[in-house]
Coordinates of N, CA and C in Angstrom, one line a residue:
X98 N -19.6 -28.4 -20.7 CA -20.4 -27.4 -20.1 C -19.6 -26.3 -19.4
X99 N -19.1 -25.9 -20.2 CA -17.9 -24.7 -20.0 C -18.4 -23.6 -19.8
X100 N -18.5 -22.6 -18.5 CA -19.5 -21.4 -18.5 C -18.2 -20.2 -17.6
X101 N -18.5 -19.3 -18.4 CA -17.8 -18.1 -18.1 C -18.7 -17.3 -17.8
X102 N -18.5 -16.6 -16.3 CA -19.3 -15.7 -15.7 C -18.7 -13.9 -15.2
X103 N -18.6 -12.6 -15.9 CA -18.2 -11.9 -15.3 C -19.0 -11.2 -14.2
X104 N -18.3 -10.3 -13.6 CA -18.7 -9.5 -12.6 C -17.7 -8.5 -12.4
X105 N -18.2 -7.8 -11.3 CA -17.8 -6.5 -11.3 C -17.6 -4.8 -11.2
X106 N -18.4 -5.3 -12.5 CA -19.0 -3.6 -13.8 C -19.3 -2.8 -13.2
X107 N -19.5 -1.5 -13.4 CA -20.0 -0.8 -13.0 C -19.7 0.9 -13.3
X108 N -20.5 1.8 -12.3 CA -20.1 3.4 -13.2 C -18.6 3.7 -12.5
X109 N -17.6 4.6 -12.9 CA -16.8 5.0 -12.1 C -16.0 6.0 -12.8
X110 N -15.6 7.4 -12.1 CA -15.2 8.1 -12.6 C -14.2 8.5 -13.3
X111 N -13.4 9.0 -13.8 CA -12.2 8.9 -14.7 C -11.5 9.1 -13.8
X112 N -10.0 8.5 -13.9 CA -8.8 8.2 -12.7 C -9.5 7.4 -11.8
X113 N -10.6 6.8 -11.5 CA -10.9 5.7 -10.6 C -10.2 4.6 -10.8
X114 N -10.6 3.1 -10.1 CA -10.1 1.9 -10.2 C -11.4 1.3 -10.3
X115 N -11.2 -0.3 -10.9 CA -12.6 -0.9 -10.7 C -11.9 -2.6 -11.1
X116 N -12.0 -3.0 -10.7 CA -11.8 -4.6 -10.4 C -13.3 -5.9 -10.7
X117 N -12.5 -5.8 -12.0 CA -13.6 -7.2 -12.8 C -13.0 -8.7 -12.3
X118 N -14.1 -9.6 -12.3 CA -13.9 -11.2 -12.2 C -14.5 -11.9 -13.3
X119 N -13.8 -13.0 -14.1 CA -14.6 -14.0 -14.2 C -14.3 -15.2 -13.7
X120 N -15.1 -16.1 -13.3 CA -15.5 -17.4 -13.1 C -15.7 -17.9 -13.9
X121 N -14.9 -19.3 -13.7 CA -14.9 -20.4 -15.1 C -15.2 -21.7 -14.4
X122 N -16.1 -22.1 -15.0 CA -17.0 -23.3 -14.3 C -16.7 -24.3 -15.6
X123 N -16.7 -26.1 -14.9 CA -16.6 -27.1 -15.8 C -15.4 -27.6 -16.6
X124 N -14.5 -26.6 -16.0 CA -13.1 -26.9 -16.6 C -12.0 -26.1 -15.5
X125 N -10.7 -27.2 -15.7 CA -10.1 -26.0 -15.0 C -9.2 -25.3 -15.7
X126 N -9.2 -24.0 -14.9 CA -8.3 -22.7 -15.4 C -7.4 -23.0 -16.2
X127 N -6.6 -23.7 -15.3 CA -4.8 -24.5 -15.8 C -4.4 -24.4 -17.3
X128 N -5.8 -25.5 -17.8 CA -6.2 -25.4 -19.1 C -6.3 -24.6 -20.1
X129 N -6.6 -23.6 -20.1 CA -6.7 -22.2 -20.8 C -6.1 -20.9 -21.0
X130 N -5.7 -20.4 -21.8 CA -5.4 -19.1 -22.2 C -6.6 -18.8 -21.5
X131 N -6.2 -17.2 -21.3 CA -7.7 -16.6 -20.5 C -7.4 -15.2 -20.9
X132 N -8.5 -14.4 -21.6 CA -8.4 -13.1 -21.8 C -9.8 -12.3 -21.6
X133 N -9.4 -11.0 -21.7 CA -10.1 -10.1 -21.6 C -10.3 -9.7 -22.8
X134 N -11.4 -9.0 -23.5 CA -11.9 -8.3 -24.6 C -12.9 -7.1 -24.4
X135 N -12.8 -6.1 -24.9 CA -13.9 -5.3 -24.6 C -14.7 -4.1 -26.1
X136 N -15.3 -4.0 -25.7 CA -16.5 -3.2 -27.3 C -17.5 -2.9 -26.6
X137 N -17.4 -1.1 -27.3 CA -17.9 -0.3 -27.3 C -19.0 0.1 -28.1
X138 N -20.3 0.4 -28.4 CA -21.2 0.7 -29.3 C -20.5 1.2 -30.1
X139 N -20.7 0.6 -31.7 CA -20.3 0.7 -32.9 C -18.8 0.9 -33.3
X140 N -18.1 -0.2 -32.1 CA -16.7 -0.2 -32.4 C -16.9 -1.7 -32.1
X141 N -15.5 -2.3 -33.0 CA -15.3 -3.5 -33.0 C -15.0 -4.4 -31.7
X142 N -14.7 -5.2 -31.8 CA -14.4 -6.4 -30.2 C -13.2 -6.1 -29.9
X143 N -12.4 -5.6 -28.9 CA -10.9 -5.0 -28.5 C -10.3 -5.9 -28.0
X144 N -9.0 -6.5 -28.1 CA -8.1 -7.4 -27.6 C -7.7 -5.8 -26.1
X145 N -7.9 -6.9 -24.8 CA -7.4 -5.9 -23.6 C -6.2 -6.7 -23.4
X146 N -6.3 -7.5 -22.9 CA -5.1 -8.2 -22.3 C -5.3 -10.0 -21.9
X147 N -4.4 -10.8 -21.6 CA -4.4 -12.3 -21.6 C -3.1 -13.1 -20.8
X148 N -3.9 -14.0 -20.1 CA -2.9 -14.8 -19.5 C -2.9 -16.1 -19.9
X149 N -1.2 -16.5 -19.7 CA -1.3 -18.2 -20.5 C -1.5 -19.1 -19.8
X150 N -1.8 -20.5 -19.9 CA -1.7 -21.7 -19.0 C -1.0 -21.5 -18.1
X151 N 0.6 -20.6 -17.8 CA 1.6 -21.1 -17.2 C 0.5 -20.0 -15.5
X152 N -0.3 -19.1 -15.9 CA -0.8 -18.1 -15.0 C 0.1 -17.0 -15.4
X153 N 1.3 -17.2 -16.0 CA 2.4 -16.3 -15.5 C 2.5 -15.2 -16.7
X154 N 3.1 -15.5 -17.8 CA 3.4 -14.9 -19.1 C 1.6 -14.2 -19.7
X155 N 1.7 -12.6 -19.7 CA 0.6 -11.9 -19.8 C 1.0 -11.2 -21.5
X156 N 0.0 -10.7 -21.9 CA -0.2 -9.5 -22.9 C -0.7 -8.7 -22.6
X157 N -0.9 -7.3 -23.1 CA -1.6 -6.1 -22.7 C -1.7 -5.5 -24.6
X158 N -2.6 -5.1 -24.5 CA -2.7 -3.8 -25.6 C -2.2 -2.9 -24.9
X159 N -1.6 -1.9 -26.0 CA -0.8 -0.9 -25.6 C -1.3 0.3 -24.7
X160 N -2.8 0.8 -25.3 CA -3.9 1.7 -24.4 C -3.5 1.4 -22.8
X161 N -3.6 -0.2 -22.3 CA -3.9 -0.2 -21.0 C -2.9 -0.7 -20.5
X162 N -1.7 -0.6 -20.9 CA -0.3 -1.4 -20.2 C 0.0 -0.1 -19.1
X163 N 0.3 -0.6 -18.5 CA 1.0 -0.1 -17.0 C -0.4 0.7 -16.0
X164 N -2.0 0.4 -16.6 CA -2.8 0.5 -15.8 C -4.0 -0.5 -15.6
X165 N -3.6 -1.7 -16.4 CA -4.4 -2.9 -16.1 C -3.5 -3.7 -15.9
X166 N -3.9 -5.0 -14.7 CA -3.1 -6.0 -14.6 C -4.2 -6.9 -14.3
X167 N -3.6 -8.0 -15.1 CA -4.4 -9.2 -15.3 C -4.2 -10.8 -14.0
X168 N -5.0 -11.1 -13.4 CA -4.2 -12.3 -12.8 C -5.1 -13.2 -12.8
X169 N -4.5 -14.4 -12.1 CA -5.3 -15.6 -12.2 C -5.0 -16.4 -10.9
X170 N -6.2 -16.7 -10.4 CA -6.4 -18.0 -8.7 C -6.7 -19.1 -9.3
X171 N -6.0 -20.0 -9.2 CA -6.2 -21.7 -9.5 C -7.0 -22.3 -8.9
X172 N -7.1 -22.0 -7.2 CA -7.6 -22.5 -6.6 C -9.0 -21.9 -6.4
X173 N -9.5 -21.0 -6.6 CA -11.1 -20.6 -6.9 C -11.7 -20.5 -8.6
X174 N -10.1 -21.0 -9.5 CA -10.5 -21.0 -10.9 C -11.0 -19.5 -11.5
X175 N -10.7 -18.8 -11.2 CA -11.2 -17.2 -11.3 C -10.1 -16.5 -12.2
X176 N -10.5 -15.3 -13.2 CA -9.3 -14.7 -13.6 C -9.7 -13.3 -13.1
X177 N -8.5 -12.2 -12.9 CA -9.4 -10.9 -12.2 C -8.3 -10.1 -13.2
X178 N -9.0 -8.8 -13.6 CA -8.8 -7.4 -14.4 C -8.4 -6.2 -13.0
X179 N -7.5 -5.8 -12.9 CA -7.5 -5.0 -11.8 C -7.4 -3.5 -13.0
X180 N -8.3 -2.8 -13.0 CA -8.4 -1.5 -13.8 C -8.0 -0.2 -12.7
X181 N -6.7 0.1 -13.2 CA -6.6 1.8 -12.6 C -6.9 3.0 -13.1
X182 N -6.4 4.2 -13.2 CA -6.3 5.4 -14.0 C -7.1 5.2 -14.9
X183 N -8.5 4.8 -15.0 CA -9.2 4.2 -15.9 C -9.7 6.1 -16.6
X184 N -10.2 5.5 -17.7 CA -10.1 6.6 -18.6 C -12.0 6.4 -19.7
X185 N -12.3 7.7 -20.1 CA -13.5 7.8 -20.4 C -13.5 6.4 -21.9
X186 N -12.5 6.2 -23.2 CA -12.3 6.0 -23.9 C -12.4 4.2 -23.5
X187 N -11.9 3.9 -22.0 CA -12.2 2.6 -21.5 C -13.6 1.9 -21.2
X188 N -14.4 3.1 -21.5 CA -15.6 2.1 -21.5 C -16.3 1.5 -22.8
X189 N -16.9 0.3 -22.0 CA -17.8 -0.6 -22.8 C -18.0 -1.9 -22.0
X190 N -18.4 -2.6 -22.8 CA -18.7 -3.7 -22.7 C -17.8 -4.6 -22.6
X191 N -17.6 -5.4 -21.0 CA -16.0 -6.3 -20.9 C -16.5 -7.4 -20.7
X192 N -15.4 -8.4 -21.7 CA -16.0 -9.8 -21.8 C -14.7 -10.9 -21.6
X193 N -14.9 -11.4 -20.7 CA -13.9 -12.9 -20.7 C -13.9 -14.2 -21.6
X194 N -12.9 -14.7 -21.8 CA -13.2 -15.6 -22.9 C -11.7 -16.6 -22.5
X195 N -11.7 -18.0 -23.0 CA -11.1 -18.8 -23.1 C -10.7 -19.5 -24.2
X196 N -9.2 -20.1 -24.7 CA -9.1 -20.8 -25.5 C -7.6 -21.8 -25.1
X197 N -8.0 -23.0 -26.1 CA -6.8 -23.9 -26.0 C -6.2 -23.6 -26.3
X198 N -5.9 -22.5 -27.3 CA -4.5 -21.8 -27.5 C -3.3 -21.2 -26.5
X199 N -1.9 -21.9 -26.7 CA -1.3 -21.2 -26.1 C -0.8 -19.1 -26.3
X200 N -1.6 -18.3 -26.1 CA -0.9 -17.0 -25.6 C -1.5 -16.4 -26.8
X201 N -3.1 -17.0 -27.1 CA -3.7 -16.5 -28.4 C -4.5 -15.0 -28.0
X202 N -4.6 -14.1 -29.0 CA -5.3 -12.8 -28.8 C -6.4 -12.2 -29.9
X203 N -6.8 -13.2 -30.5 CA -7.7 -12.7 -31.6 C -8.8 -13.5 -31.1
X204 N -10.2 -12.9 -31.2 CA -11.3 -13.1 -31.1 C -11.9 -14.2 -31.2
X205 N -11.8 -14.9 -32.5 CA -12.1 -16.0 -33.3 C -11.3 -17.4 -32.8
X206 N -10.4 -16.4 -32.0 CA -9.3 -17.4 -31.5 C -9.4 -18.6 -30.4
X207 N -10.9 -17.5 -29.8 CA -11.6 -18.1 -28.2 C -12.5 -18.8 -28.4
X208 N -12.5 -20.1 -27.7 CA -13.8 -21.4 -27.8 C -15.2 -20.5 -26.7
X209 N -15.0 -20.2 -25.6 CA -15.7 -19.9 -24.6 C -16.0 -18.5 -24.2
X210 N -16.9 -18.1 -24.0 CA -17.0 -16.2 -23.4 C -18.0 -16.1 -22.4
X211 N -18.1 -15.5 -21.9 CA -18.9 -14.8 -21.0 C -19.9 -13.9 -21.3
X212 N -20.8 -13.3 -20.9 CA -22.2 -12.6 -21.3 C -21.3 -11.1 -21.7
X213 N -20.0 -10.8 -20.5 CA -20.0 -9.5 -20.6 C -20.7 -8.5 -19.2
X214 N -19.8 -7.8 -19.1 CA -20.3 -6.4 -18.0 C -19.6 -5.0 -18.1
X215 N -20.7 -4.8 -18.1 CA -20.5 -3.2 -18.8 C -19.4 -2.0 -17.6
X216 N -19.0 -1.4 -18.0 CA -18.3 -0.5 -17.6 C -17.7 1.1 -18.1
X217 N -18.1 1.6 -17.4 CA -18.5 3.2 -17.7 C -17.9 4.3 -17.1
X218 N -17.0 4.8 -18.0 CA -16.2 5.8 -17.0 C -16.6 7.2 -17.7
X219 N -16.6 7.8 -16.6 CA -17.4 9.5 -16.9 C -16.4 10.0 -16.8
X220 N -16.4 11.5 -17.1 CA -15.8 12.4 -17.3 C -15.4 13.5 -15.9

């Protein structure tokens, strides 16, 4: 009974900041690769960024390296997206996901996901 819950989303202007969560219920964190993905109307599912079991050792796609950082609380089981300098090209639809894989980043890759929360950056 593995449930991933985001939050967060919302509108915000270009060069804003916006800070996503998800919550992982029924298992703990420890256990999981944990990533971010995101898709936009009539574009494919986007690898954003991922942390490994260790919490420590991250990925980034290259678009959002040096303006998203990814972390993780053990002790509330939570993983957070801190989004900066966020940019119009960054919106869509952000979704958390989980797998037993160590430091995996393809879609197919993840057992567990989240509904998703939208995020919209204007011009």
């Amino acid at each position: 009974q593995v449930q991933l819950v985001e939050s967060g989303g919302g509108l915000v202007q270009a060069g804003g900041s916006l800070r996503l969560s998800c919550a992982l219920s029924g298992a703990t964190i420890r256990g999981y690769t944990m990533a971010w993905f995101r898709q936009a109307p009539g574009n494919e599912r986007e690898f954003v960024g991922n942390i490994a079991y260790d919490g420590v050792n991250k990925q980034y796609t290259d678009s959002v390296k040096g303006r998203f950082t990814i972390s993780r609380d053990e002790g509330k089981n939570m993983m957070y997206l801190q989004m900066s300098s966020l940019r119009p090209e960054d919106t869509g639809v952000y979704y958390c996901a989980a797998s037993e894989l160590w430091f995996t980043r393809q879609p197919h890759q993840f057992n567990f996901w989240g509904q998703g929360t939208q995020v919209t950056v204007s011009s």
